[in-house]
Structures are given as C-alpha cells and as structure tokens.
Coordinates of C-alpha atoms in Angstrom, one line a residue:
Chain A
X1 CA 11.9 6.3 38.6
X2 CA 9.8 6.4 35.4
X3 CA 11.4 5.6 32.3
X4 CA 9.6 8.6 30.3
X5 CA 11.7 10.7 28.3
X6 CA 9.2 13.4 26.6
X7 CA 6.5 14.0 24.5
X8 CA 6.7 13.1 21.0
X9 CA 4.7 14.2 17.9
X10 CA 2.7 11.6 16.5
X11 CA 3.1 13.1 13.5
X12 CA 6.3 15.6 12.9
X13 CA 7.9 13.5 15.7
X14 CA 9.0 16.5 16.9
X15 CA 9.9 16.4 21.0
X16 CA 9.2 18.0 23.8
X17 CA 10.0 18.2 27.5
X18 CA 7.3 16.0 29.7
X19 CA 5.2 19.1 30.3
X20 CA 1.6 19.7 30.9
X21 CA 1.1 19.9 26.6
X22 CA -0.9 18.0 23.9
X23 CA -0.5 19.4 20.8
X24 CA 2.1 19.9 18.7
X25 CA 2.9 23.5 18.2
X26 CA 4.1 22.7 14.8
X27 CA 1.1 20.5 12.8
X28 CA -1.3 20.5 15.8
X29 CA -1.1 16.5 16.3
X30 CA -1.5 14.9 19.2
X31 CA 1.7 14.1 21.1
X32 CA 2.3 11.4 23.3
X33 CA 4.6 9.9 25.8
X34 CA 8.2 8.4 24.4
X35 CA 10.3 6.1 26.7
X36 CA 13.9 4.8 26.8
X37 CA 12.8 1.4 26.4
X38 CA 16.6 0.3 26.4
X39 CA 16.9 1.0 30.1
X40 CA 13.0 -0.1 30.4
X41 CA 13.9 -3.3 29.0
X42 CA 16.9 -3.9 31.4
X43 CA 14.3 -2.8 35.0
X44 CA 11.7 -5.3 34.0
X45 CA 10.9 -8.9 33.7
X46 CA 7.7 -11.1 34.0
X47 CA 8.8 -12.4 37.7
X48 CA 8.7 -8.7 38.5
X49 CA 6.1 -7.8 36.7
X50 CA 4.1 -10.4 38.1
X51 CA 5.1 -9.5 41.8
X52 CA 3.2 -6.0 41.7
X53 CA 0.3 -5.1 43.4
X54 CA -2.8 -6.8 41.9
X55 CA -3.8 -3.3 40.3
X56 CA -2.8 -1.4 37.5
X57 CA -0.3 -0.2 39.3
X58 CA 2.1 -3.1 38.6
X59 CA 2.8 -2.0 35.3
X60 CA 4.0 1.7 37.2
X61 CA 7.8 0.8 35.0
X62 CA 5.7 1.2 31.9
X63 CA 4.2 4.6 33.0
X64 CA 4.9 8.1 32.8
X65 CA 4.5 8.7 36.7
X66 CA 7.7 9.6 39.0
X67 CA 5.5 10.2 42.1
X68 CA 3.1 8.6 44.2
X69 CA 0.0 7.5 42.2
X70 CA -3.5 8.6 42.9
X71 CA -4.9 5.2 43.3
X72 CA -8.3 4.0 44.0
X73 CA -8.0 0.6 43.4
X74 CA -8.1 0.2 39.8
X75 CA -7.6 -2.7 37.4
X76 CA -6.3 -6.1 37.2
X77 CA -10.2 -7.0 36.2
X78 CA -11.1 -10.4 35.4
X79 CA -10.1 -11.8 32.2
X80 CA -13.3 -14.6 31.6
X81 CA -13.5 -17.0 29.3
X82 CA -16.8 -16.5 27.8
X83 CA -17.5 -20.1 26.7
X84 CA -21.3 -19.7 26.7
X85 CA -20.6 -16.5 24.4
X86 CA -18.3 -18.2 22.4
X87 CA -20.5 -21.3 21.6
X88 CA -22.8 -18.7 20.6
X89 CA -21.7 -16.9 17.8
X90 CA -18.6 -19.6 16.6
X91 CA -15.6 -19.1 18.7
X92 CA -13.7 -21.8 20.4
X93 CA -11.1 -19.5 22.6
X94 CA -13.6 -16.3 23.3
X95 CA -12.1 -13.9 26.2
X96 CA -14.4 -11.4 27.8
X97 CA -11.7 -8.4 29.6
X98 CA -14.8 -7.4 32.4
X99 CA -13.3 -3.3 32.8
X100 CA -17.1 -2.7 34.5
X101 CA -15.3 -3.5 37.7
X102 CA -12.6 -0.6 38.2
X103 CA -13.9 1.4 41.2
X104 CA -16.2 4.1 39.4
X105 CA -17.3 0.9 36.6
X106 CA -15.7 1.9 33.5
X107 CA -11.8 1.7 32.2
X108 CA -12.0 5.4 32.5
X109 CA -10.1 4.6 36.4
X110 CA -6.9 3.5 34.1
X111 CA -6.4 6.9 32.2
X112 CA -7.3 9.0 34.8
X113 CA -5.3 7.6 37.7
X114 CA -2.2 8.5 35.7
X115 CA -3.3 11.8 34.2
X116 CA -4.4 12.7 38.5
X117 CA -1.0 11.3 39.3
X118 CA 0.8 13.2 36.9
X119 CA -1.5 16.6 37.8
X120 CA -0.4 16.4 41.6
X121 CA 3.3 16.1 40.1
X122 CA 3.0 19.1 37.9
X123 CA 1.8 21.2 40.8
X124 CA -1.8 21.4 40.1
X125 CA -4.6 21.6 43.1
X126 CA -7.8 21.6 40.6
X127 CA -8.5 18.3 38.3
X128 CA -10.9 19.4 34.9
X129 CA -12.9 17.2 32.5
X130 CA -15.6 17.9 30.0
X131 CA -17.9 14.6 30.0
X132 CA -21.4 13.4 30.7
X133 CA -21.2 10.2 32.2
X134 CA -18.1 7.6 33.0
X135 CA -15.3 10.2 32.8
X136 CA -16.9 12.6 34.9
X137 CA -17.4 9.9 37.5
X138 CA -14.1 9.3 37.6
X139 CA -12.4 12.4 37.7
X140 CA -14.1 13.1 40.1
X141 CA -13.8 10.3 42.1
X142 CA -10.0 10.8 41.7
X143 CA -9.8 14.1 42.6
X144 CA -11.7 13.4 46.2
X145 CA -9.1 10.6 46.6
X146 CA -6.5 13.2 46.0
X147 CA -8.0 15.9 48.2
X148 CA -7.7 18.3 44.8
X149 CA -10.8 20.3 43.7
X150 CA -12.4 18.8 40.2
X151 CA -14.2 21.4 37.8
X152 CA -16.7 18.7 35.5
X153 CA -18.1 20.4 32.3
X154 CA -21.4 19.5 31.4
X155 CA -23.6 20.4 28.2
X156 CA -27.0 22.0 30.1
X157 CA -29.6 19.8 28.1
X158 CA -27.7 16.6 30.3
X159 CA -30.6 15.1 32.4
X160 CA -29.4 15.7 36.4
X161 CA -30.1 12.2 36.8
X162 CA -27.0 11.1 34.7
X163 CA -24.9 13.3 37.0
X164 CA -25.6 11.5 40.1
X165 CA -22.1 9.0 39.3
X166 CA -20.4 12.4 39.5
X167 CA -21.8 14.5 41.8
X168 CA -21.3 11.8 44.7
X169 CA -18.0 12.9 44.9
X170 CA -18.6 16.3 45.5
X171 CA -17.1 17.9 42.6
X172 CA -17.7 21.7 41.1
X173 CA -20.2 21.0 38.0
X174 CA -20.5 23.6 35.8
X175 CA -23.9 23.4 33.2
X176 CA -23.1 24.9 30.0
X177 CA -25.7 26.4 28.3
X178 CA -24.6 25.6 24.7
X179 CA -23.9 22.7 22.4
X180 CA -21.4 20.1 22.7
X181 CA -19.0 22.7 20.5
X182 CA -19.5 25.1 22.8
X183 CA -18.5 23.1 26.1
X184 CA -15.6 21.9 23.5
X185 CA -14.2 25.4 22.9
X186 CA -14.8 27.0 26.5
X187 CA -12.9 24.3 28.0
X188 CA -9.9 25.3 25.3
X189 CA -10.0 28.9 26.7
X190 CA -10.3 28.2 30.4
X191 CA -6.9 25.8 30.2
X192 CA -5.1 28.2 28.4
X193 CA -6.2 31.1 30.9
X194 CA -5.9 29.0 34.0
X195 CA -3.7 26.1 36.2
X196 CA -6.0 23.4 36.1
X197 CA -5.1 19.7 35.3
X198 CA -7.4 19.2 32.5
X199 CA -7.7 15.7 31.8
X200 CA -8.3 15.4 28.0
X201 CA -6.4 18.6 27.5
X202 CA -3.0 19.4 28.4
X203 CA -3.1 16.0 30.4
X204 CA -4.1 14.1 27.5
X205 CA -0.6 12.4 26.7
X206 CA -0.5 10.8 30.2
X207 CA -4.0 10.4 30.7
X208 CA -4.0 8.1 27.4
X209 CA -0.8 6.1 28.9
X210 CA -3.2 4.5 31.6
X211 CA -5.3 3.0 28.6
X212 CA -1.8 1.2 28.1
X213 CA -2.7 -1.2 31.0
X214 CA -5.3 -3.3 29.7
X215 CA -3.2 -4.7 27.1
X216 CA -0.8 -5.1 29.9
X217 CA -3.3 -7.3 32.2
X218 CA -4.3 -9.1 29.1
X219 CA -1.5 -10.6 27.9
X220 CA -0.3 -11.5 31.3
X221 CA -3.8 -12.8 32.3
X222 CA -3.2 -14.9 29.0
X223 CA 0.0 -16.1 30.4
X224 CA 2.2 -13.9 28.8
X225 CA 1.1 -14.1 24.9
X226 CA -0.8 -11.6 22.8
X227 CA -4.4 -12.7 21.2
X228 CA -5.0 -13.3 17.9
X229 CA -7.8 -10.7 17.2
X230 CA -8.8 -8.0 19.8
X231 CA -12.2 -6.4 19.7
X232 CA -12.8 -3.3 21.7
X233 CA -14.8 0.2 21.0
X234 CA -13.7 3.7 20.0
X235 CA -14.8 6.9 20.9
X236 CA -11.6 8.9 20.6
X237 CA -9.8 5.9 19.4
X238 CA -7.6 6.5 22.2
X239 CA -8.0 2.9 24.7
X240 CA -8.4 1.0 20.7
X241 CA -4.7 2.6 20.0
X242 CA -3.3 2.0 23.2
X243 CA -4.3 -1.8 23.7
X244 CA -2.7 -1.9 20.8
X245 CA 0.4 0.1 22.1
X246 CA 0.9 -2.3 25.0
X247 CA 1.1 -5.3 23.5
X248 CA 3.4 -3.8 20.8
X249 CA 6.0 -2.8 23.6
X250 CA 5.7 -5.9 25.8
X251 CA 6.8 -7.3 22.6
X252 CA 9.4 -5.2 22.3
X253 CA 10.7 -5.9 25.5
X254 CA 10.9 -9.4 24.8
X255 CA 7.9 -10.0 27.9
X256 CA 6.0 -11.6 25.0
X257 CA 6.3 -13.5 21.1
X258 CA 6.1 -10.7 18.8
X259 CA 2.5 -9.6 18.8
X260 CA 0.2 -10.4 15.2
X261 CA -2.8 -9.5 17.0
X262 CA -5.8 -8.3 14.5
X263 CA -7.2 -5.3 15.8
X264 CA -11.0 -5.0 15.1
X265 CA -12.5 -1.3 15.9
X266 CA -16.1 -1.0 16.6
X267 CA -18.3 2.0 16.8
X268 CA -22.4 3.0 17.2
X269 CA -23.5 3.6 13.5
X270 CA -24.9 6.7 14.8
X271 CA -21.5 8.0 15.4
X272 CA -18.8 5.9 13.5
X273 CA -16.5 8.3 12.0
X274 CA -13.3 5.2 12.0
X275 CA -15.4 3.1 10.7
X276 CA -16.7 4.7 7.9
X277 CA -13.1 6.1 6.9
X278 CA -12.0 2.5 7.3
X279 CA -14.9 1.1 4.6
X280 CA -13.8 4.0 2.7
X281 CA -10.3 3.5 2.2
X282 CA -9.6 6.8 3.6
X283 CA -6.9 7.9 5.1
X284 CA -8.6 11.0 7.1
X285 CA -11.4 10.3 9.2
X286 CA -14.2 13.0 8.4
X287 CA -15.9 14.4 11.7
X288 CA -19.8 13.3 12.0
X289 CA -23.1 14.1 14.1
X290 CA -22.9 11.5 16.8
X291 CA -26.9 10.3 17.0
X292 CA -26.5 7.0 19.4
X293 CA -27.7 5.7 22.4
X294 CA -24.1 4.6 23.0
X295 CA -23.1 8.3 24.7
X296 CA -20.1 6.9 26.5
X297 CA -18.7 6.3 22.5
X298 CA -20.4 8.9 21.0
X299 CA -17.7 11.7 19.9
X300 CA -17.8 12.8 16.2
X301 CA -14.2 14.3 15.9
X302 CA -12.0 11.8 17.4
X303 CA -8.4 13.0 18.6
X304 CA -6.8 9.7 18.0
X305 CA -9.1 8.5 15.0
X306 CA -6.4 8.7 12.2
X307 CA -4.2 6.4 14.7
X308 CA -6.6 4.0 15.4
X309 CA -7.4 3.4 11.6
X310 CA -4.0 3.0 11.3
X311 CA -3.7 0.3 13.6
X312 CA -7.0 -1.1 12.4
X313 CA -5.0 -1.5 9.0
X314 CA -2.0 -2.1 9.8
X315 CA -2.7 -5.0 12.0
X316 CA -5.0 -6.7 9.6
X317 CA -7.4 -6.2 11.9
X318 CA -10.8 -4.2 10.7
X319 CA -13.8 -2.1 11.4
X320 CA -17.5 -3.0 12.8
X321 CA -20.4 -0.4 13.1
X322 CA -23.8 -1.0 14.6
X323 CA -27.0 0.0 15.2
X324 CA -28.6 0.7 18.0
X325 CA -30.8 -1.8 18.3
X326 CA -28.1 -4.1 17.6
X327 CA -26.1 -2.4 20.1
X328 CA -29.4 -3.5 23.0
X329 CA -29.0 -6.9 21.5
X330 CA -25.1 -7.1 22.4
X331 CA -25.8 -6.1 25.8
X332 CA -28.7 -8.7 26.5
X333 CA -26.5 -11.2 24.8
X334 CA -23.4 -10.6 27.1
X335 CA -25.7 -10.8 30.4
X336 CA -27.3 -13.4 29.3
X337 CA -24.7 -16.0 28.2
X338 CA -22.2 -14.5 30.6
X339 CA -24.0 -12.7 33.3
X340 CA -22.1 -9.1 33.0
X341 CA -24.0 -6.6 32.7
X342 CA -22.5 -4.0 30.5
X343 CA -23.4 -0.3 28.7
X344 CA -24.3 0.3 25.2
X345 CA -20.5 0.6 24.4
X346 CA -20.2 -2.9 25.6
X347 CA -23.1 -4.0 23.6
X348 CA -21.8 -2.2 20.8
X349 CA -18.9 -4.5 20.8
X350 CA -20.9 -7.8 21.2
X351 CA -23.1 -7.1 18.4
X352 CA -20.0 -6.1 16.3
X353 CA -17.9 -9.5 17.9
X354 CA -20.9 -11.5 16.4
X355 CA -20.5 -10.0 12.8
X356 CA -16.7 -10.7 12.4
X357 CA -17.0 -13.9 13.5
X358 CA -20.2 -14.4 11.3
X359 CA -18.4 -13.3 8.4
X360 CA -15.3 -15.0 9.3
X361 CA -13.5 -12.4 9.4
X362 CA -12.5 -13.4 12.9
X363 CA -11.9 -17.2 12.7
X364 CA -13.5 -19.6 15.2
X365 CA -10.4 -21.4 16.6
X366 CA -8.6 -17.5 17.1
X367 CA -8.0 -16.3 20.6
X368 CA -10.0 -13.6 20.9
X369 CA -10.7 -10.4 23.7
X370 CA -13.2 -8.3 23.3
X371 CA -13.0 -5.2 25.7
X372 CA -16.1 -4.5 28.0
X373 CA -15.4 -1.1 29.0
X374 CA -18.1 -0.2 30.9
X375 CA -21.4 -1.2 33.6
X376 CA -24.7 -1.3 32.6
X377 CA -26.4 0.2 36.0
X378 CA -25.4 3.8 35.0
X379 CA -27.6 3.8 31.7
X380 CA -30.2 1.5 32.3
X381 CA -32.7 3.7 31.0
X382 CA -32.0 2.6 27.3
X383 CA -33.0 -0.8 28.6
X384 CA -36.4 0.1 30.3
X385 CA -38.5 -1.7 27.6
X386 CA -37.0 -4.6 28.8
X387 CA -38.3 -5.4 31.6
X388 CA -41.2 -8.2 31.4
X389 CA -42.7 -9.5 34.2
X390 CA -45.9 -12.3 34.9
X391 CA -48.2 -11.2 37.4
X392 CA -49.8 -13.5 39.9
X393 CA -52.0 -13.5 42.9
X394 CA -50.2 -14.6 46.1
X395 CA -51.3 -18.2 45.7
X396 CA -49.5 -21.3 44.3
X397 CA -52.5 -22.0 42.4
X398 CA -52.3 -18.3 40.5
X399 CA -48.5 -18.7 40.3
X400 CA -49.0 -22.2 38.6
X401 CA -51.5 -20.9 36.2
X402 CA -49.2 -17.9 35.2
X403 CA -45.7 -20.3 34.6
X404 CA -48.1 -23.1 33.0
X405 CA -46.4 -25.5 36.0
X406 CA -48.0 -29.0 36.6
X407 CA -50.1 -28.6 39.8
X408 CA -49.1 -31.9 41.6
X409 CA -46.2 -32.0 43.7
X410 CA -44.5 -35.3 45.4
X411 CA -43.9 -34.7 49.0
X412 CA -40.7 -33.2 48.7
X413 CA -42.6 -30.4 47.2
X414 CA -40.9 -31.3 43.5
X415 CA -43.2 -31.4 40.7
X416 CA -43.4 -34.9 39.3
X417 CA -43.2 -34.1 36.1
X418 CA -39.9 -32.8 34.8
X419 CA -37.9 -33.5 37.8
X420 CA -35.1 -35.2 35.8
X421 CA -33.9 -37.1 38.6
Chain B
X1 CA -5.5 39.0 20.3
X2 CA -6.8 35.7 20.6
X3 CA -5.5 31.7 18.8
X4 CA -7.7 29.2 17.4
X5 CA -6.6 25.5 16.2
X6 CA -9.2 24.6 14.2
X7 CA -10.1 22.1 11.7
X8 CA -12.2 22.9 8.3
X9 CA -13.7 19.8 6.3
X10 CA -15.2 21.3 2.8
X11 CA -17.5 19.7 0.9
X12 CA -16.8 19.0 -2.3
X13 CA -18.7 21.9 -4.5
X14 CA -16.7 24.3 -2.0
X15 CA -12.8 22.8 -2.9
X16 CA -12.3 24.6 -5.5
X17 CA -13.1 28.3 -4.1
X18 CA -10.6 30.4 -2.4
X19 CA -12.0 30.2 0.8
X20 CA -9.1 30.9 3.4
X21 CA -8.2 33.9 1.4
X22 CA -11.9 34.8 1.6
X23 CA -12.0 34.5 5.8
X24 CA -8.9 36.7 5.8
X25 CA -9.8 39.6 3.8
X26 CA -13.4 39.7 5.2
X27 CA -13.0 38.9 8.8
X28 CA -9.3 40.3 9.4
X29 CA -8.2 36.9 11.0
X30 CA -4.9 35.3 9.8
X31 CA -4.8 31.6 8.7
X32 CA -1.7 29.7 10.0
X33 CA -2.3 26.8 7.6
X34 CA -0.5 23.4 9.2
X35 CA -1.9 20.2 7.7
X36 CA -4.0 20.0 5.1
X37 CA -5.4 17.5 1.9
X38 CA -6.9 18.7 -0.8
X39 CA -8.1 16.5 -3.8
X40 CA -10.6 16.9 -6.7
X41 CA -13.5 15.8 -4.4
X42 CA -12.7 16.6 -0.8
X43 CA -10.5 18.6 1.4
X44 CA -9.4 19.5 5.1
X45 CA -7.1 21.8 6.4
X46 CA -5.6 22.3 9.9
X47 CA -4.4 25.4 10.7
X48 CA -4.9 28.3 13.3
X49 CA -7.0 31.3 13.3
X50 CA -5.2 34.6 14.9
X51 CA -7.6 37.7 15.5
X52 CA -10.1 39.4 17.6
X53 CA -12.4 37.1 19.4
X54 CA -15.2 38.4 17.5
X55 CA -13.8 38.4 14.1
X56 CA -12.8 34.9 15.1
X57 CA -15.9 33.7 15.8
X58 CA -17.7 35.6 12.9
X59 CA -15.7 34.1 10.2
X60 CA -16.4 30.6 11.8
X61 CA -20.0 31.2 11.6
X62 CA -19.6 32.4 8.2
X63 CA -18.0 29.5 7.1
X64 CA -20.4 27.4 8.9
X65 CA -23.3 28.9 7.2
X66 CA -21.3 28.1 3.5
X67 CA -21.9 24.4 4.5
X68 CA -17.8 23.6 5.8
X69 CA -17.5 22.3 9.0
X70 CA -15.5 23.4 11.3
X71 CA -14.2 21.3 14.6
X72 CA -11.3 22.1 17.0
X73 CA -8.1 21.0 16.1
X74 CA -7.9 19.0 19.1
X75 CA -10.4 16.5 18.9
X76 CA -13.5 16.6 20.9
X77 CA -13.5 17.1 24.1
X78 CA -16.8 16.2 25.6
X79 CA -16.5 12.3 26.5
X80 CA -19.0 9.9 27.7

C-alpha cells in the first residue's frame, strides 16, 4: 500500500485526487505528490529499509505506486569516494553518486520506472515522451519491459544516429518537422485529445517522485546521514529539487539527523536560466535559448526552475554555470582521476564542483556528492577531438622511437632504466 | 474552441503598454490571467488563452513579432 494521498499545488496548495494531472487548474503550477507521512513514519525504519531489494525499489514505501512496478533493474548505483578527484581540486570527503549505471545509463530509469508503473495503474496501454536522447531511451526501454506501446517525440533536425538508444527498443518515433516549441505544444494537444501516459505531462508528478531515490541511496550509502553540500545539474530543476526532497523527508521521519545539506545547482552557460536568476537575486527564472553541447540539460523554460532556486537559497547552497569547454574539461577530469566516463551534463558538474571548491564556497573538509547523471558512450561525438594517438611501425624499435623508451632490456624483458624495483 | 496555458515574459520597453487588452480586442481570444509580476522594469504573466485555434496562434505570433516571449505554461517539454 502506498502512502500517497493526492496531488498538491506547489503553489496554491490546492489538492487533488492522485489522477493522471500536472497542473494546477487554478495558477497553472506544477503539482506534486503529498503523503501521510504520519502513517509513513510508523511502516518504515532503516532495518527495513535496508532489507529491500538492492534497487530503487526499496524505497517502494516512499513512492506513489500501489501496483506492481515496471522494473528493469534500476538504481542502488555506486556511491565512490572519489579521492583522486578530491585531492584534485581541495576536498578531503569528495563522493561521486555513478547514476551512468541504471540499465539505459542515465537517472532517467528512476523517474520513469514510477511514472510507467503508475501509467499501467491508471489504465493506460501507450507510454509518450518528447526527448532526444536519455529520456527517450528510457521510456522506451520501459515500455518494452511493460509490453505497452511508447510514442517518442522527436524535433526532425535530430541526427538518426542519436536515436539509436531509443529505437532499439522498438518504440513508435515520430519526427516533427518544427522547432523545439512546436514538439512542446503538439505534445500538449495530443494528451489532451488522447489516453496516452505521457511521461513529463499528465505523469509528471509521479514521474518526478522516482528522482526522490537518489537522495534515498545516498544517505543510506553514507550510512544514514545527509552530506554537507550536494552538487548535481538542472535541466528542469526537477532531480536538483527532488534530491533535495528526499533527504528532507528521511529527516522528517527521523531515518536521518536533520538534513543542513548545501544545495549547489549547476547548469551549461549556454542554457542556465536557474543560474542566472540565482546571480540575479530574482525570484522568477526568465526562459532562455538553450545553445550547449550539454543537450541532456539543455531546456530553456524549466517546469521546476523557481523550486529549484528556492532550494538553492534556502539551503545556503548556490548556483554554478559553465562553459562548454569547461564542461569537456569536467568530463576528462572525472575519467581521468576516477575512471567514469560521463556526458556533458556530468562534466558540467565537475567543472562547476571545481569552482565552488576553488572559491571556497564548498569547504574542503565538507562531505560532498556530486550527481553523475549520465554515460558518456551515448554523446561521444562532442569528445571526437580528443582522441590522440602515436603511430608506429610494427617493430619494437619504431615503437621505442615513438614513446622515447630506453632500447636495452634485462632479460626479463624490463627496461633497466626506470624499473623502480 | 480551443485552451492555451501560456507564459508571456515582456521586455522592459513593452511593460508599460496594454498588451493583453491589445491580443483580445485584435485577435478575439480571451486572457484568463493567473500568475503574474509586473515591476517598473520587467514582467511575466501566466494565464490562458481561450479562442479559435487560429486566432490563438495568430495573436502568439503577433506577440512574438513585438519582441515578448511566449513559452507554455507548463515548462518545456522536450528533454535530453
């Protein structure tokens, strides 16, 4: 039994049944799942907690889902302390959450396993998304696992190469010839005309619950305590508010000391609409171009931005844009002091990891996590330039020449010189 | 008759003009205003657009064209 109650404004705070629904008919804000965290708190404890499944799935008492989940093996990712990383830019206790490994390689698995769950609950047989890359992927990787039909939205200008994560899984993909608007406002029309689950639609309020999980995993990988700073990247702002959710309930449950985690946003320059209200000392985040080679982050009109400057503030935390080339930098950093290999997103936060704690702004003996949200494989285009290789002949003598090695060789076949041993 | 939740962020040489009465009279769509913040120097409004699809879409372009932007309600909903 789920502990969900309805759906709450975020804003009005007026309710709703749980419902296929995101907006508030009222003010138009996003609405999101409330619980009866009484009764929540009575059901669950860290032994029990800890006895789940090692998946997101132990944390089903802190999701909206009544039914059997639509599982494909998702979460519990590796929580690694990055102590290469750390010694790197200044930071004593640096945590690297490694989301490239859910099944389809982003954190996208977490959202949309709930919001897939929830669809085959509400009676739907067709799962919908509007995306270009991870989401796709994953959607449609869900709905195969479901046996429901998935409809993925894609602008027409997408290269069919950046399809192929999607397409393996067989779903309907429709090219749109327009701009990212268009594919915005068709999608509108086609879930108010038809029954489809649409996964950052009506589904939106579940499909954001998922994101819940890695703050979950986190604090319990940390042995039940909340960091002191968290960086992780925005797109929507939704996963950046709902890390921040988690830990705020586990508190509330009493599963963990009363969180005073700093919450540090990051976003690609090219499209950092949070960050520049944040800089601002705005309260309304103003809608921008995206221009990045971070697509997986790049949306201009963020749903949950005004949340996730809130928490930004409210936690003391703060914002962290980038360029791109920076962003390149973050991901060669990560892979090589760490060997994970992540995508522009992931280098995004890195780069903007090595500027708080440059500036101080993230001390050096603070626990810190900073979110890796997604692999690199998928985009490796942006990275092409970086491949440098040293061509020999296939001789040793050639092959010496080209790594300046010292020719003579004891009869172990060790070079004498620089053996160290 | 068709519903739009839209979004309009003005620039600041447009806050002062009258533009929602403007769309109404010229396009025959009917502003539902819900949220909105309008200072000296900037301004948004939420609200919904109720008309013809055409009119609908003709007074967006118009306002486009004045140099406000205009984004759904909603959010986005293209994701990476």
């Amino acid at each position: 039994m789920s502990f969900a109650r309805n759906l709450r404004c975020r804003k009005c705070g007026q309710e709703y049944p749980l419902q296929p629904m995101n907006v508030c008919d009222f003010c138009l804000s996003p609405l999101e799942v409330s619980y009866d965290y009484q009764a929540m708190a009575k059901a669950i404890n860290r032994d029990k907690l800890s006895q789940g499944p090692r998946s997101m799935w132990r944390y089903r008492d802190l999701l909206p889902v009544e039914d059997k989940e639509v599982d494909i093996g998702t979460g519990f990712t590796p929580l690694v302390k990055a102590d290469n990383l750390g010694r790197e830019l200044g930071l004593e206790q640096l945590y690297i959450k490694n989301d490239c490994l859910n099944p389809t390689y982003s954190f996208k698995d977490r959202p949309v396993s709930v919001a897939a769950s929830k669809a085959r609950e509400f009676g739907f047989n067709t799962l919908a998304c509007a995306s270009t890359g991870n989401l796709a992927a994953s959607v449609a990787a869900h709905a195969a696992k479901a046996k429901m039909k998935a409809y993925v939205f894609v602008p027409a200008d997408v290269e069919p190469g950046k399809l192929v994560g999607a397409a393996i899984y067989n779903p309907v993909l429709i090219t749109v010839n327009g701009s990212y608007d268009d594919v915005n406002r068709l999608c509108a029309k086609v879930t108010q005309k038809y029954k489809l689950g649409f996964i950052n639609i009506n589904l939106r309020p579940y499909y954001a619950e998922g994101s819940k999980t890695l703050g979950y995993e986190v604090a319990e990988q940390l042995g039940w305590r909340a960091p002191d700073c968290v960086v992780a990247p925005a797109a929507s702002g939704l996963v950046f508010t709902r890390i921040w959710k988690a830990l705020d309930e586990l508190s509330m449950l009493g599963l963990i000391e009363p969180a005073n985690t700093h919450m540090f946003v990051s976003q690609a320059a090219g499209s950092a609409p949070i960050v520049n209200a944040f800089e601002a000392g705005s309260h309304h985040v103003n809608p921008v171009v995206p221009s990045t080679i971070a697509k997986s982050i790049a949306i201009g009109n963020p749903t949950d931005g005004y949340y996730a400057l809130r928490v930004a503030r409210q936690s003391g935390g703060g914002a962290c844009a980038v360029t791109d080339d920076e962003a390149i930098a973050g991901i060669k950093l990560l892979a090589q002091t760490e060997g994970i290999f992540t995508e522009a997103a992931g280098g995004v936060v890195v780069s903007a990891l090595k500027k708080l704690a440059a500036t101080g702004a993230i001390k050096h003996q603070e626990l810190t996590v900073a979110f890796i949200t997604g692999a690199g494989p998928r985009t490796q285009d942006i990275l092409a330039s970086t491949v440098q290789s040293v061509a020999t002949e296939p001789n040793l003598e050639s092959l010496e020449k080209v790594l300046s090695l010292p020719g003579r060789t004891d009869n172990k076949g060790y070079a004498n010189k620089d053996r160290g041993d | 008759m068709a519903k739009r939740q839209v979004m309009f962020t003005f620039p600041p040489e447009l806050v002062r003009e009258p533009i929602i009465h403007n769309i109404s009279q010229q396009f025959k769509v009917v502003p539902n205003i819900r949220r909105a913040d309008i200072s000296e120097n900037k301004g948004w409004v939420v609200l919904e657009l109720e008309g013809d699809e055409k009119d609908i879409e003709r007074s967006i372009a118009w306002l486009t064209q004045k140099g406000i932007r205009v984004d759904p309600a909603t959010g986005d909903v293209v994701e990476g």
